[in-house]
Coordinates of N, CA and C and ligand atoms in Angstrom, one line a residue:
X754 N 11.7 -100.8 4.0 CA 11.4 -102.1 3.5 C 10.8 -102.1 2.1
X755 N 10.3 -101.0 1.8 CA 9.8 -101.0 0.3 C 11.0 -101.1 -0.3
X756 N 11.9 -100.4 -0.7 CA 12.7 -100.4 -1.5 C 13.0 -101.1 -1.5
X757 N 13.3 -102.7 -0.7 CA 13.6 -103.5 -0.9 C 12.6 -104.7 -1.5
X758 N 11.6 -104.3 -1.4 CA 10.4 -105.2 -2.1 C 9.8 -105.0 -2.8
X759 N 10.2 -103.1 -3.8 CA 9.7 -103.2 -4.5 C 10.3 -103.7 -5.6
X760 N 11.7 -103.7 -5.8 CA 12.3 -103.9 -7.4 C 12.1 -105.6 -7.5
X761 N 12.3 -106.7 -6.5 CA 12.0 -107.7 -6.4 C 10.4 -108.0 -6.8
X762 N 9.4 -107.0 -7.2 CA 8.3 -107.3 -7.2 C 8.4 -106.9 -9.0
X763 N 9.5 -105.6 -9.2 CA 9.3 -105.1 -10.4 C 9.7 -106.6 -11.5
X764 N 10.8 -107.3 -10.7 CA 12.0 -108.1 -11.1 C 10.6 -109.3 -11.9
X765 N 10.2 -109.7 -11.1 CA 9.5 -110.5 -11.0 C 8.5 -110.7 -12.4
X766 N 7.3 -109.5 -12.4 CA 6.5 -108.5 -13.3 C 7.2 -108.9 -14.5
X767 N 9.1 -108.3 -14.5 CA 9.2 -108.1 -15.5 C 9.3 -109.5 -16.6
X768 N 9.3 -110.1 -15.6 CA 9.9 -111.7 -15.6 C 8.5 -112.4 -16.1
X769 N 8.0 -112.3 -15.3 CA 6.4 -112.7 -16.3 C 6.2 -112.2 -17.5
X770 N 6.2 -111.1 -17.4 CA 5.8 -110.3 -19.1 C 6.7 -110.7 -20.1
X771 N 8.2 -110.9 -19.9 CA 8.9 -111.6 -20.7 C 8.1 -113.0 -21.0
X772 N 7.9 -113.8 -20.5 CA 7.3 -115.4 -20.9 C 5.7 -114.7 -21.3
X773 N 5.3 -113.9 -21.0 CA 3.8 -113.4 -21.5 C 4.2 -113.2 -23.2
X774 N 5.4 -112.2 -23.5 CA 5.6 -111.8 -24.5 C 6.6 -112.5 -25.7
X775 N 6.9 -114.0 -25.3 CA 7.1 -114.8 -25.8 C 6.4 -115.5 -26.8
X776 N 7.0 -115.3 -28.1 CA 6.0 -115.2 -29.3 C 6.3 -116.6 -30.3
X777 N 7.3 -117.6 -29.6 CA 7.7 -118.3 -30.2 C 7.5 -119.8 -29.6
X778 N 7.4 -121.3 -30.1 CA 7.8 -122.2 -29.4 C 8.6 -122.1 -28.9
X779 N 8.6 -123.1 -27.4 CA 9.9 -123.4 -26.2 C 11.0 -124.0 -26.8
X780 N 11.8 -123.1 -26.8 CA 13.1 -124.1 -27.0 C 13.4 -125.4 -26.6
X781 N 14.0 -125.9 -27.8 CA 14.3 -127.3 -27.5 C 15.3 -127.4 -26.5
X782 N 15.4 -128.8 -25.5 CA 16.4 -128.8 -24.3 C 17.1 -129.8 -25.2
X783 N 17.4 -130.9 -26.1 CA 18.2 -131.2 -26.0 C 18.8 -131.1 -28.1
X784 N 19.3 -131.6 -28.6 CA 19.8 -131.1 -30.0 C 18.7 -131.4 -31.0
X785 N 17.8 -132.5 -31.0 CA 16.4 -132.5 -31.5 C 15.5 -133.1 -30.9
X786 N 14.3 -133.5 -31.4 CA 12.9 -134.5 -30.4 C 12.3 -135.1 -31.7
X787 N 12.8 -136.1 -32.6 CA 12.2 -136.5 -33.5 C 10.9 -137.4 -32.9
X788 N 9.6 -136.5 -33.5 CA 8.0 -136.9 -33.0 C 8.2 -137.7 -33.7
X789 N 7.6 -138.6 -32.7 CA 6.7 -140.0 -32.7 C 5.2 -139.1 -31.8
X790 N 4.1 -140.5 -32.5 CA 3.0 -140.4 -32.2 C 2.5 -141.1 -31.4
X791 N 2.3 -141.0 -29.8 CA 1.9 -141.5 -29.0 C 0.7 -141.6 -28.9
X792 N -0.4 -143.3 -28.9 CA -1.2 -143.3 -28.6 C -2.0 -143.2 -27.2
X793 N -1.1 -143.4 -26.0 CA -1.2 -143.8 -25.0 C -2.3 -142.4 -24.9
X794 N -3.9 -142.3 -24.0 CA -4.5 -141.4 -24.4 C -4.8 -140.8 -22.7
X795 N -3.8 -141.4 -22.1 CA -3.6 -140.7 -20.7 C -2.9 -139.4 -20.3
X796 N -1.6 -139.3 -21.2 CA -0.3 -138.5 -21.5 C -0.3 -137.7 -22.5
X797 N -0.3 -136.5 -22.2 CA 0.1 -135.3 -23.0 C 1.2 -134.7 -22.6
X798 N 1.7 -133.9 -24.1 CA 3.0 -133.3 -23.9 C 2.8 -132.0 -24.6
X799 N 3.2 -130.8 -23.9 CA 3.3 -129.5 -25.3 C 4.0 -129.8 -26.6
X800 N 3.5 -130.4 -27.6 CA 4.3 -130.8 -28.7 C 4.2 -132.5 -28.9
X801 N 5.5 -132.9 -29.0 CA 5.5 -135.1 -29.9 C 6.4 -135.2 -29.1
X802 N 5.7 -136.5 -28.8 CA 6.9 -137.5 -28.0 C 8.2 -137.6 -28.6
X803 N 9.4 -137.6 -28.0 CA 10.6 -137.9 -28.9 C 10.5 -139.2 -29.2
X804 N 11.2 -139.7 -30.2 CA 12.2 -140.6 -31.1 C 13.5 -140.8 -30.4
X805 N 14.0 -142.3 -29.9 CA 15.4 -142.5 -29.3 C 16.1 -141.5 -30.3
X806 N 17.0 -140.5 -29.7 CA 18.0 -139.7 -31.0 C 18.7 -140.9 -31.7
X807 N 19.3 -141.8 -31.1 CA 20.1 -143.0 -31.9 C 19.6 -143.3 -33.3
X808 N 18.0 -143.5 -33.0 CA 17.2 -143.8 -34.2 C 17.0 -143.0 -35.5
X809 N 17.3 -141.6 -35.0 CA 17.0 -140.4 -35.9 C 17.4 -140.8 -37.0
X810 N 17.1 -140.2 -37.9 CA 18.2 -140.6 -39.6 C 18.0 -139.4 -40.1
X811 N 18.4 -139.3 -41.3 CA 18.2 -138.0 -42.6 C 16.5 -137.8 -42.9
X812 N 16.3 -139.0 -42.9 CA 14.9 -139.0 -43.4 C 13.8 -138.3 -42.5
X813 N 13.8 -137.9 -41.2 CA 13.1 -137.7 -40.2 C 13.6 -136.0 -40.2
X814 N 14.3 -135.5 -41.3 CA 14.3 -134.0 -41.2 C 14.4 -133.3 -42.3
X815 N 13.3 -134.4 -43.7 CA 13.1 -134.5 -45.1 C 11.5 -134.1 -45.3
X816 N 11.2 -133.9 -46.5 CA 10.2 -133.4 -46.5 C 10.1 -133.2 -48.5
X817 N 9.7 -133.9 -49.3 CA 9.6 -133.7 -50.5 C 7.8 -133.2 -51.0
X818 N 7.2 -133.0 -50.1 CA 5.9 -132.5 -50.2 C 5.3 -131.2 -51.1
X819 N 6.8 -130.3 -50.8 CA 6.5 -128.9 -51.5 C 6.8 -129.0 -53.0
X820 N 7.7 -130.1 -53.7 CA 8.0 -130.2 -54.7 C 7.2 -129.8 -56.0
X821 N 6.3 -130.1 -55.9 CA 4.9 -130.0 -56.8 C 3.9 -129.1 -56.8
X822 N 3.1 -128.2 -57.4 CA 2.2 -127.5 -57.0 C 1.0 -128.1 -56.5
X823 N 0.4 -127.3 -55.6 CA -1.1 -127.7 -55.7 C -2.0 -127.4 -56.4
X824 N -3.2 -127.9 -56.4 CA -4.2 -128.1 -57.3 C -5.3 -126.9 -57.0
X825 N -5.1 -125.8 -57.7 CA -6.0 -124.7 -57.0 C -7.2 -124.6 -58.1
X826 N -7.6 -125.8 -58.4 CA -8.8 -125.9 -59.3 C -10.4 -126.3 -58.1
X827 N -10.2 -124.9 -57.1 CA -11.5 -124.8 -56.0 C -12.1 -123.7 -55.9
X828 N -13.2 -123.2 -55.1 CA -13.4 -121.8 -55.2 C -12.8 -120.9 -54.9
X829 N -12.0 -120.8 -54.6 CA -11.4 -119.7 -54.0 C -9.7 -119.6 -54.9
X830 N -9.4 -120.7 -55.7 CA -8.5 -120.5 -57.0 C -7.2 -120.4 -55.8
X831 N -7.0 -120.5 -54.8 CA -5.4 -121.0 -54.2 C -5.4 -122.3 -52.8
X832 N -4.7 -122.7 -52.9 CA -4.6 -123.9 -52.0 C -3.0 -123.9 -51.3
X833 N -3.0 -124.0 -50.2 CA -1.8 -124.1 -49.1 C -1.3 -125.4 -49.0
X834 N -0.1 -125.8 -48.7 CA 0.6 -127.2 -48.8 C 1.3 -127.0 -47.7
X835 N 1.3 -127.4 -46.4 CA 2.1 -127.1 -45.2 C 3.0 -128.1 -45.4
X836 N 4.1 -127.7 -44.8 CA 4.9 -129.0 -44.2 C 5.7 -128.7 -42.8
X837 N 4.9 -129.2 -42.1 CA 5.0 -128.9 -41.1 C 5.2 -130.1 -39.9
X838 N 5.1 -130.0 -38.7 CA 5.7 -131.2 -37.8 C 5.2 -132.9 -38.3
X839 N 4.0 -132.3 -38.6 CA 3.1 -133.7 -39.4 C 3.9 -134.2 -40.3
X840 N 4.3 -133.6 -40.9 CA 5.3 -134.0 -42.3 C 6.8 -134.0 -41.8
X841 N 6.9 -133.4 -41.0 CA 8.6 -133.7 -41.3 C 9.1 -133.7 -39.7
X842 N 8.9 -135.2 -39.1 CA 9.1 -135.2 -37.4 C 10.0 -134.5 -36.5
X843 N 11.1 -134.4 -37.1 CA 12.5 -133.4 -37.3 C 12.5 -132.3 -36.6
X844 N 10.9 -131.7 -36.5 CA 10.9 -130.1 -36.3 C 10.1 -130.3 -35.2
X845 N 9.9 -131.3 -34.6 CA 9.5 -131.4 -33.4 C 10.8 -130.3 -32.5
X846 N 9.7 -129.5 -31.4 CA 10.6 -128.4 -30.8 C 11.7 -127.3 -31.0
X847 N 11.1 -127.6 -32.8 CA 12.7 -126.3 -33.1 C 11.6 -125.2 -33.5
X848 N 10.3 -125.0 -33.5 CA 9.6 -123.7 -33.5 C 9.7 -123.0 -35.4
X849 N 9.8 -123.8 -36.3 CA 9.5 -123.2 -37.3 C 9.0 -124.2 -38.4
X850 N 8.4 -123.6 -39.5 CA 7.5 -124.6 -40.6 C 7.5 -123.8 -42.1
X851 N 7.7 -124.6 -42.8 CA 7.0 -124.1 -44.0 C 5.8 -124.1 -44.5
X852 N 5.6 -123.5 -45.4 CA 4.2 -123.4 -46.2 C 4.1 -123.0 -47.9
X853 N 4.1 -123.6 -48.7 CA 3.6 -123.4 -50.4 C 2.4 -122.8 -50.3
X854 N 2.2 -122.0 -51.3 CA 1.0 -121.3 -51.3 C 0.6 -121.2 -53.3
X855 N 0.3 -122.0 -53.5 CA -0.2 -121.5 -55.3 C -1.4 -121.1 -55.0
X856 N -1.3 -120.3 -56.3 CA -2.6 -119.6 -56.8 C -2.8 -119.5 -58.3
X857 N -4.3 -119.7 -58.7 CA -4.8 -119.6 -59.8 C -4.7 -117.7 -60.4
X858 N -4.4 -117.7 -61.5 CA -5.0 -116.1 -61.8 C -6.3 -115.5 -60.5
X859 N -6.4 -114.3 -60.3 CA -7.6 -114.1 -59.2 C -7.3 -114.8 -58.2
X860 N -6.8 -116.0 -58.1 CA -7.1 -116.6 -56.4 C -6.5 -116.5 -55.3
X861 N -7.1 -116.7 -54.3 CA -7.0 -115.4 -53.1 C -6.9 -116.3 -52.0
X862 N -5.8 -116.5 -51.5 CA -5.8 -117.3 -49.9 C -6.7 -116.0 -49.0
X863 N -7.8 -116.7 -48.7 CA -8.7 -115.4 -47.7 C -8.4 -115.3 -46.2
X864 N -8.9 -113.9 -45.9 CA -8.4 -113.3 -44.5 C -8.4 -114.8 -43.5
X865 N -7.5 -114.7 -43.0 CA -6.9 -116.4 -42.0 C -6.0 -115.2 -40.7
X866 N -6.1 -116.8 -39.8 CA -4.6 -115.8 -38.7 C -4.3 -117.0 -38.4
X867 N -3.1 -117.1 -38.4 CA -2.4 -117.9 -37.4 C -1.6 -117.9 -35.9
X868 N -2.7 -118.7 -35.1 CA -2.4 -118.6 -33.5 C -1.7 -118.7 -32.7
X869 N -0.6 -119.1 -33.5 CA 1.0 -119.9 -32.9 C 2.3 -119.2 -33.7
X870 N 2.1 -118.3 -35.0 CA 3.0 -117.8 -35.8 C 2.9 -117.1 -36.7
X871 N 4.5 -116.2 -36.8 CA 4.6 -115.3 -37.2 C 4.7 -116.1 -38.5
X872 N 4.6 -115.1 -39.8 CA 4.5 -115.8 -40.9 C 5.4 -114.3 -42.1
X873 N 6.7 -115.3 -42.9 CA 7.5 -114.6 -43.4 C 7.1 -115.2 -44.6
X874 N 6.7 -113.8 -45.6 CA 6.4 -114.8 -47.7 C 7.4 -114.4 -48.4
X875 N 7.6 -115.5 -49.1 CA 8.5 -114.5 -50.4 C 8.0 -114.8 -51.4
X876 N 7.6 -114.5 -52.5 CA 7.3 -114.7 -54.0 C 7.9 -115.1 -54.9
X877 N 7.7 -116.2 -55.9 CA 8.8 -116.9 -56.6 C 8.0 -117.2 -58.2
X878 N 6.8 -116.7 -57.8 CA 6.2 -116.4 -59.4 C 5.0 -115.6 -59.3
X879 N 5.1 -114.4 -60.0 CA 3.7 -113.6 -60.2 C 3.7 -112.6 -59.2
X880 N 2.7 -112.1 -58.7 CA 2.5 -111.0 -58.2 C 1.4 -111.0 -57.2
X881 N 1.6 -110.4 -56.1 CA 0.2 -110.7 -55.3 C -0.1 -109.6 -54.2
X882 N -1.5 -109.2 -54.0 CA -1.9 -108.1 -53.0 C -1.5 -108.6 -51.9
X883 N -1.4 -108.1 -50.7 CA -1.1 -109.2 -49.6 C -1.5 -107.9 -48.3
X884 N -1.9 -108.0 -47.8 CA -2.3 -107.7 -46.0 C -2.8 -108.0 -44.9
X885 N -2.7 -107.3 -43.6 CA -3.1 -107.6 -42.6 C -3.3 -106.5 -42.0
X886 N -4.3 -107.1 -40.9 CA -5.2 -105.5 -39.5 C -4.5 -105.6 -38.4
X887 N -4.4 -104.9 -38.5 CA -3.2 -105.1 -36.9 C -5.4 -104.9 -35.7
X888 N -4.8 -104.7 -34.2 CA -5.6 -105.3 -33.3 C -6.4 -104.4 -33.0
X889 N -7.7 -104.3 -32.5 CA -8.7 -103.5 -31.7 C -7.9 -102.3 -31.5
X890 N -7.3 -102.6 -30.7 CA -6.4 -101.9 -29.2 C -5.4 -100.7 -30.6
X891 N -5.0 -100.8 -31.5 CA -4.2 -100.8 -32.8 C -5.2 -99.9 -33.7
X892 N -6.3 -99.4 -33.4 CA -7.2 -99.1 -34.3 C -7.7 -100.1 -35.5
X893 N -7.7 -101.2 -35.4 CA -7.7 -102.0 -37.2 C -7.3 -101.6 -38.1
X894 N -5.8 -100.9 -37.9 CA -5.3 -100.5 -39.1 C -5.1 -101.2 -40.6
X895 N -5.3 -101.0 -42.1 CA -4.7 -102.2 -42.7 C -3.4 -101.9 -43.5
X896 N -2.6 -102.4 -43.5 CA -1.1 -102.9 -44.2 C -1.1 -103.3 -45.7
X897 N -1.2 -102.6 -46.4 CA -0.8 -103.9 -47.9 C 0.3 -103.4 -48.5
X898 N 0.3 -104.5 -49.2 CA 1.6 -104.1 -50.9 C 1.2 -105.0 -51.5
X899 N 2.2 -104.7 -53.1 CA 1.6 -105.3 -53.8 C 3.3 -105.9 -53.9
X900 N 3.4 -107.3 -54.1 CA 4.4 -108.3 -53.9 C 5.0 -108.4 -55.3
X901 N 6.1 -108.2 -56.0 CA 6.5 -109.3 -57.0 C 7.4 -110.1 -56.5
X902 N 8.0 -110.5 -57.7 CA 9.1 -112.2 -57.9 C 9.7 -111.9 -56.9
X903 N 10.4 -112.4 -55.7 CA 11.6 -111.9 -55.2 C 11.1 -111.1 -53.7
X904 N 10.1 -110.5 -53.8 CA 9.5 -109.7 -52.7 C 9.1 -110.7 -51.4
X905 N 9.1 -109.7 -50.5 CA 9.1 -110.4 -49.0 C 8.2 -109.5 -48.1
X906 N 7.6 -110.0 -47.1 CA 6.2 -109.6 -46.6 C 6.4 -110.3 -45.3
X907 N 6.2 -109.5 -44.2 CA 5.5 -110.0 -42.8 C 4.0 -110.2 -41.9
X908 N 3.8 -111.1 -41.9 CA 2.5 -111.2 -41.3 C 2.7 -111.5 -39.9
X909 N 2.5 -110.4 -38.9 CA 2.6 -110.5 -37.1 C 2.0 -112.1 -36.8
X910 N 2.2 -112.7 -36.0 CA 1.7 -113.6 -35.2 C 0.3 -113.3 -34.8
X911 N -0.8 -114.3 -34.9 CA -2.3 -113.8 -35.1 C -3.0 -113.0 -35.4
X912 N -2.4 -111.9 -36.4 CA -3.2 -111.2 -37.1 C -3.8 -111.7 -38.2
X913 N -4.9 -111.0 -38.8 CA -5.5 -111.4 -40.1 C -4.8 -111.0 -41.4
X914 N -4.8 -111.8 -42.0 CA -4.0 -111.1 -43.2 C -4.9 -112.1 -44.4
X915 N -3.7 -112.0 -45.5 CA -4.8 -112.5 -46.8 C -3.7 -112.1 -47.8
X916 N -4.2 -112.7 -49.0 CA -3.0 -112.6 -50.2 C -4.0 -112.9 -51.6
X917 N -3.5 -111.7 -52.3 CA -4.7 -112.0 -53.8 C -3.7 -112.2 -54.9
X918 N -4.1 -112.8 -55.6 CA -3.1 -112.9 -57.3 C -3.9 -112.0 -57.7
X919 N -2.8 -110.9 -58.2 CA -3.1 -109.9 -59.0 C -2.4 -110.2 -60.5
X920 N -1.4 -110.8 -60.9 CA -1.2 -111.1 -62.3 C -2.0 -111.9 -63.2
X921 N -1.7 -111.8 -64.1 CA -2.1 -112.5 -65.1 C -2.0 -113.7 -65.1
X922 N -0.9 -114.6 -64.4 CA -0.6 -115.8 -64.7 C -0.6 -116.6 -62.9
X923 N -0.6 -117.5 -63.2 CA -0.6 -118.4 -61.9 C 0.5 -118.0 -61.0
X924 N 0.6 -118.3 -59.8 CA 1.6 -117.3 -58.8 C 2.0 -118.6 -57.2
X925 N 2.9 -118.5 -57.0 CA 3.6 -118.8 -55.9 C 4.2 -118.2 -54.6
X926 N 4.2 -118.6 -53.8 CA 4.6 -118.3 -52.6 C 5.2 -119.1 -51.6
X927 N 6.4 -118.7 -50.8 CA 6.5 -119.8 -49.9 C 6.5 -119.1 -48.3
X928 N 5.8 -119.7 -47.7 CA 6.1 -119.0 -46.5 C 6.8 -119.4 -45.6
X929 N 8.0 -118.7 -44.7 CA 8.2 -119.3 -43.4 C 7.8 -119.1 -42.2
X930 N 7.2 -120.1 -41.1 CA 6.5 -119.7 -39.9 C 7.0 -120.0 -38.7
X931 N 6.7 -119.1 -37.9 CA 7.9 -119.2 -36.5 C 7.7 -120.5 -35.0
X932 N 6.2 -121.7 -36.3 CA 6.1 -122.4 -34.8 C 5.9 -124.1 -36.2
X933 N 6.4 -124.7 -35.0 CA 6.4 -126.1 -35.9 C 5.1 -127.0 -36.3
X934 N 4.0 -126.0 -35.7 CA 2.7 -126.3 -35.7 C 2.1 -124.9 -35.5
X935 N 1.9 -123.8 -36.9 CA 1.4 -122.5 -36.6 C -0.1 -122.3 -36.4
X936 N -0.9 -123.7 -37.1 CA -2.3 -123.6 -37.1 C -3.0 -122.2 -37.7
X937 N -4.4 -122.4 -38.2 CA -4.9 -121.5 -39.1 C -6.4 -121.5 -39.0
X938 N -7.1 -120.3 -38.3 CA -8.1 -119.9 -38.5 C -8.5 -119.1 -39.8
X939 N -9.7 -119.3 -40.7 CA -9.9 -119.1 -41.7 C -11.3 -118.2 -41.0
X940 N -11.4 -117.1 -41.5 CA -12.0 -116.2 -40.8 C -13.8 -116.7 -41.5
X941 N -14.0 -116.7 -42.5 CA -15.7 -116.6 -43.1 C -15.7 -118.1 -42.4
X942 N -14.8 -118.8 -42.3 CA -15.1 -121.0 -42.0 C -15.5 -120.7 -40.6
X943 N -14.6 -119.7 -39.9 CA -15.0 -120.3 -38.5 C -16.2 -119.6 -38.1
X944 N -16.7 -118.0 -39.1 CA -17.4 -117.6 -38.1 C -18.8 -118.3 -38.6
X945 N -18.9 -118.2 -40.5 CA -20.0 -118.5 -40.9 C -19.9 -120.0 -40.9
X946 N -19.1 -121.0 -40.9 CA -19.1 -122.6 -41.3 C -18.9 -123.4 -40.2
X947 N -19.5 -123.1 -38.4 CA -18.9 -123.5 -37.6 C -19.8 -124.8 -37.8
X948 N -19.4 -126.2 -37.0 CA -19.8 -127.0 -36.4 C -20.5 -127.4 -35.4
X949 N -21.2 -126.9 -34.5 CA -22.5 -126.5 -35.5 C -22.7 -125.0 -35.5
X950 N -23.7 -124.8 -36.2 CA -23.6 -123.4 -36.5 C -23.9 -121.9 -35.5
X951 N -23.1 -121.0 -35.5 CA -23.0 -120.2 -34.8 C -24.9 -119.9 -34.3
X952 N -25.9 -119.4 -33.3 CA -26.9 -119.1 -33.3 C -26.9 -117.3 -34.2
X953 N -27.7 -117.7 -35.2 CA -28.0 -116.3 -35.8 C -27.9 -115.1 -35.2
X954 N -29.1 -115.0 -33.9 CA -28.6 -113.8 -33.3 C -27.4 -113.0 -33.1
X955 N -26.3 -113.6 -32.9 CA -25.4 -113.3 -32.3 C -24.4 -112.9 -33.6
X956 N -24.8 -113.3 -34.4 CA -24.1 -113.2 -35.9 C -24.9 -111.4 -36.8
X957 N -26.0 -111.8 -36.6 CA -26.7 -110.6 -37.3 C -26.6 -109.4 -36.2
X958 N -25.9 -109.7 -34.8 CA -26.1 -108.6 -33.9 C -24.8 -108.0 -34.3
X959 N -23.8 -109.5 -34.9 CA -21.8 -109.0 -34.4 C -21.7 -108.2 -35.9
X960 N -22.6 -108.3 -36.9 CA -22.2 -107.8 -38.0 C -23.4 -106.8 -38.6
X961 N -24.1 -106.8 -37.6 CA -25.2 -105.7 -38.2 C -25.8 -106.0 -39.0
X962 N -26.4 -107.0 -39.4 CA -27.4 -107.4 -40.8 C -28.6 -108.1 -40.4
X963 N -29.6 -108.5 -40.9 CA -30.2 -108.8 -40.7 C -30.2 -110.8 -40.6
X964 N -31.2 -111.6 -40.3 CA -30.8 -112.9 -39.8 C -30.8 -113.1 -41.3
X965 N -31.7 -113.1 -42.5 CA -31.5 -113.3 -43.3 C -30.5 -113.8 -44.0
X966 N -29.7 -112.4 -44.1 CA -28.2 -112.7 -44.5 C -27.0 -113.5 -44.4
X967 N -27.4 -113.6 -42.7 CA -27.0 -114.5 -42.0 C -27.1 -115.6 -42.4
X968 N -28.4 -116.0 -42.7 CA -28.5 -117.6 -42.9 C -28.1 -117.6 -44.4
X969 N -28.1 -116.8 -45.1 CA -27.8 -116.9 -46.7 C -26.0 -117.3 -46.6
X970 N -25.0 -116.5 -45.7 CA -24.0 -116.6 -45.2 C -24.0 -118.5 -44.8
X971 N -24.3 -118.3 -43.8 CA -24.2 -119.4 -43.4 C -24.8 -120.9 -43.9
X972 N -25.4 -120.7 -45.3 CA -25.6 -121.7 -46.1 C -24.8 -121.9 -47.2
X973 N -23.7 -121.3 -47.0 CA -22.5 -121.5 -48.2 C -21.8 -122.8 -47.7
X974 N -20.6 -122.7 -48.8 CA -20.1 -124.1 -48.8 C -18.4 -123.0 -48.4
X975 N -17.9 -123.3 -47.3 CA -16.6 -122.4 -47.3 C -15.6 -123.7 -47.4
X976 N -14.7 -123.0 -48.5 CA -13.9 -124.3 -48.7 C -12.4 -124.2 -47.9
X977 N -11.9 -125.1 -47.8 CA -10.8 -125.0 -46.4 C -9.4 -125.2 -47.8
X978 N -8.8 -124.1 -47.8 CA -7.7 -124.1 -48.1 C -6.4 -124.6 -48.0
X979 N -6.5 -125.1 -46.8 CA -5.5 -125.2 -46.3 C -5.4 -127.1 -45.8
Ligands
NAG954 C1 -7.8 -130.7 -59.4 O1 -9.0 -130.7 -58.7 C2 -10.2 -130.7 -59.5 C3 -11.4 -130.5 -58.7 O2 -11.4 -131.4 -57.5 C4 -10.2 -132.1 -60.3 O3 -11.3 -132.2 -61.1 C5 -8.9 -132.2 -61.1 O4 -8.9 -133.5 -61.7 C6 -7.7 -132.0 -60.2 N1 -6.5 -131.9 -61.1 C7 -5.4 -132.6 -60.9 C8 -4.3 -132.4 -61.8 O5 -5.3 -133.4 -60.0
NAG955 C1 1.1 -138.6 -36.6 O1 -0.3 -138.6 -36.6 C2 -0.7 -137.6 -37.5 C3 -2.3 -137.5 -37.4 O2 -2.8 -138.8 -37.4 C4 -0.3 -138.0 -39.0 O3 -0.8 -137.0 -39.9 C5 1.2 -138.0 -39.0 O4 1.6 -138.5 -40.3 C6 1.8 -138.9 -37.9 N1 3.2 -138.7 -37.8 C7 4.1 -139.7 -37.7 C8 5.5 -139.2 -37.6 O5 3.8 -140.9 -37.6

């Protein structure tokens, strides 16, 4: 009787770990789901309510947002421009998004992960450091290169990574991401800038410093890039 219960158990295992190791939004069931915004505050869905398809148009899988650069006149000298399900309803359930990324000379999209997506860059002006730590478990290895015009870079799904302008002149990037909503933790915002603020202890214990520093940390102003 084992042998008959065990591969049905293996079958099974293997069958979970496949949906475990599912790295992407769920496929769409039918040709699109143009989101609409449901107020109704009873009803949740993984993702936006659809749009009758009848109603769909051109315009609901448009997106003129990236056209223009952003304004990276902040501290940190680069600023993100998503266009993402928010912006373009269209991509409700198709599991991918863009993202603009300018940068000032020096300016540095800082260590971030995104919790929902893999993230592909290419460079389309200037040059940029670009890396990420792979996991605990991974030793915290780090990854970099140095990017020009034309170059292309992978960032795993929720790793940390980061991107610096190393040229002389202002710099571009566009990224593509594998979820129509990839979301973005900003590593110094969440740990040092939470809402409310993390208790010191636990900060001066996770980083070895004293509270001091801590609160010197946590009296900054961390600016949200994105
Ligand atoms: C860019 O942002 C800075 C700081 O907020 C502001 O002073 C400046 O007017 C903005 N520039 C443009 C072109 O919007
Ligand atoms: C849905 O709501 C979000 C958040 O309020 C808003 O940014 C977005 O533009 C809305 N999308 C549509 C299609 O109305």
């Amino acid at each position: 009787m084992k042998g008959v219960h065990f591969p049905v158990t293996a079958i099974a295992l293997l069958a979970f770990a496949t949906l475990l190791a599912s790295a992407s939004d769920p496929s769409p069931l039918q040709d699109f789901c143009v989101a609409i915004n449901n107020t109704d505050p009873a009803v949740f869905v993984n993702g936006k309510f659809c749009k009758n398809p009848k109603l769909a148009s051109a315009n609901d899988f448009f997106s003129d947002k990236l056209r223009n650069p952003g304004n990276t006149s902040n501290p940190i000298g680069s600023i993100v421009t998503a266009a993402n399900v928010d912006d373009i309803p269209g991509l409700n359930t198709l599991g991918i998004s863009f993202a603009r990324v300018d940068f000032a000379p020096n300016g540095l999209n800082p260590p971030h992960t995104h919790p929902r997506a893999t993230e592909i860059l290419i460079v389309l002006e200037g040059s940029l450091y670009v890396g990420f730590v792979t996991s605990n478990g991974d030793g915290n290895r780090l990854f970099t290169k140095v990017l020009y015009k034309g170059d292309v870079f992978v960032f795993p799904v929720g790793l940390i990574h980061f991107q610096l302008n190393v040229g002389k002149t202002n710099a571009l990037a566009i990224a593509g991401l594998s979820s129509q909503n990839p979301g973005v933790i900003t590593i110094a915002n969440a740990v040092f800038g939470s809402n409310p603020p993390i208790n010191p202890d636990v900060l001066a214990k996770a980083f070895q410093v004293d509270e001091k520093e801590v609160d010197y940390l946590q009296k900054q102003f961390w600016y949200n890039n994105h």
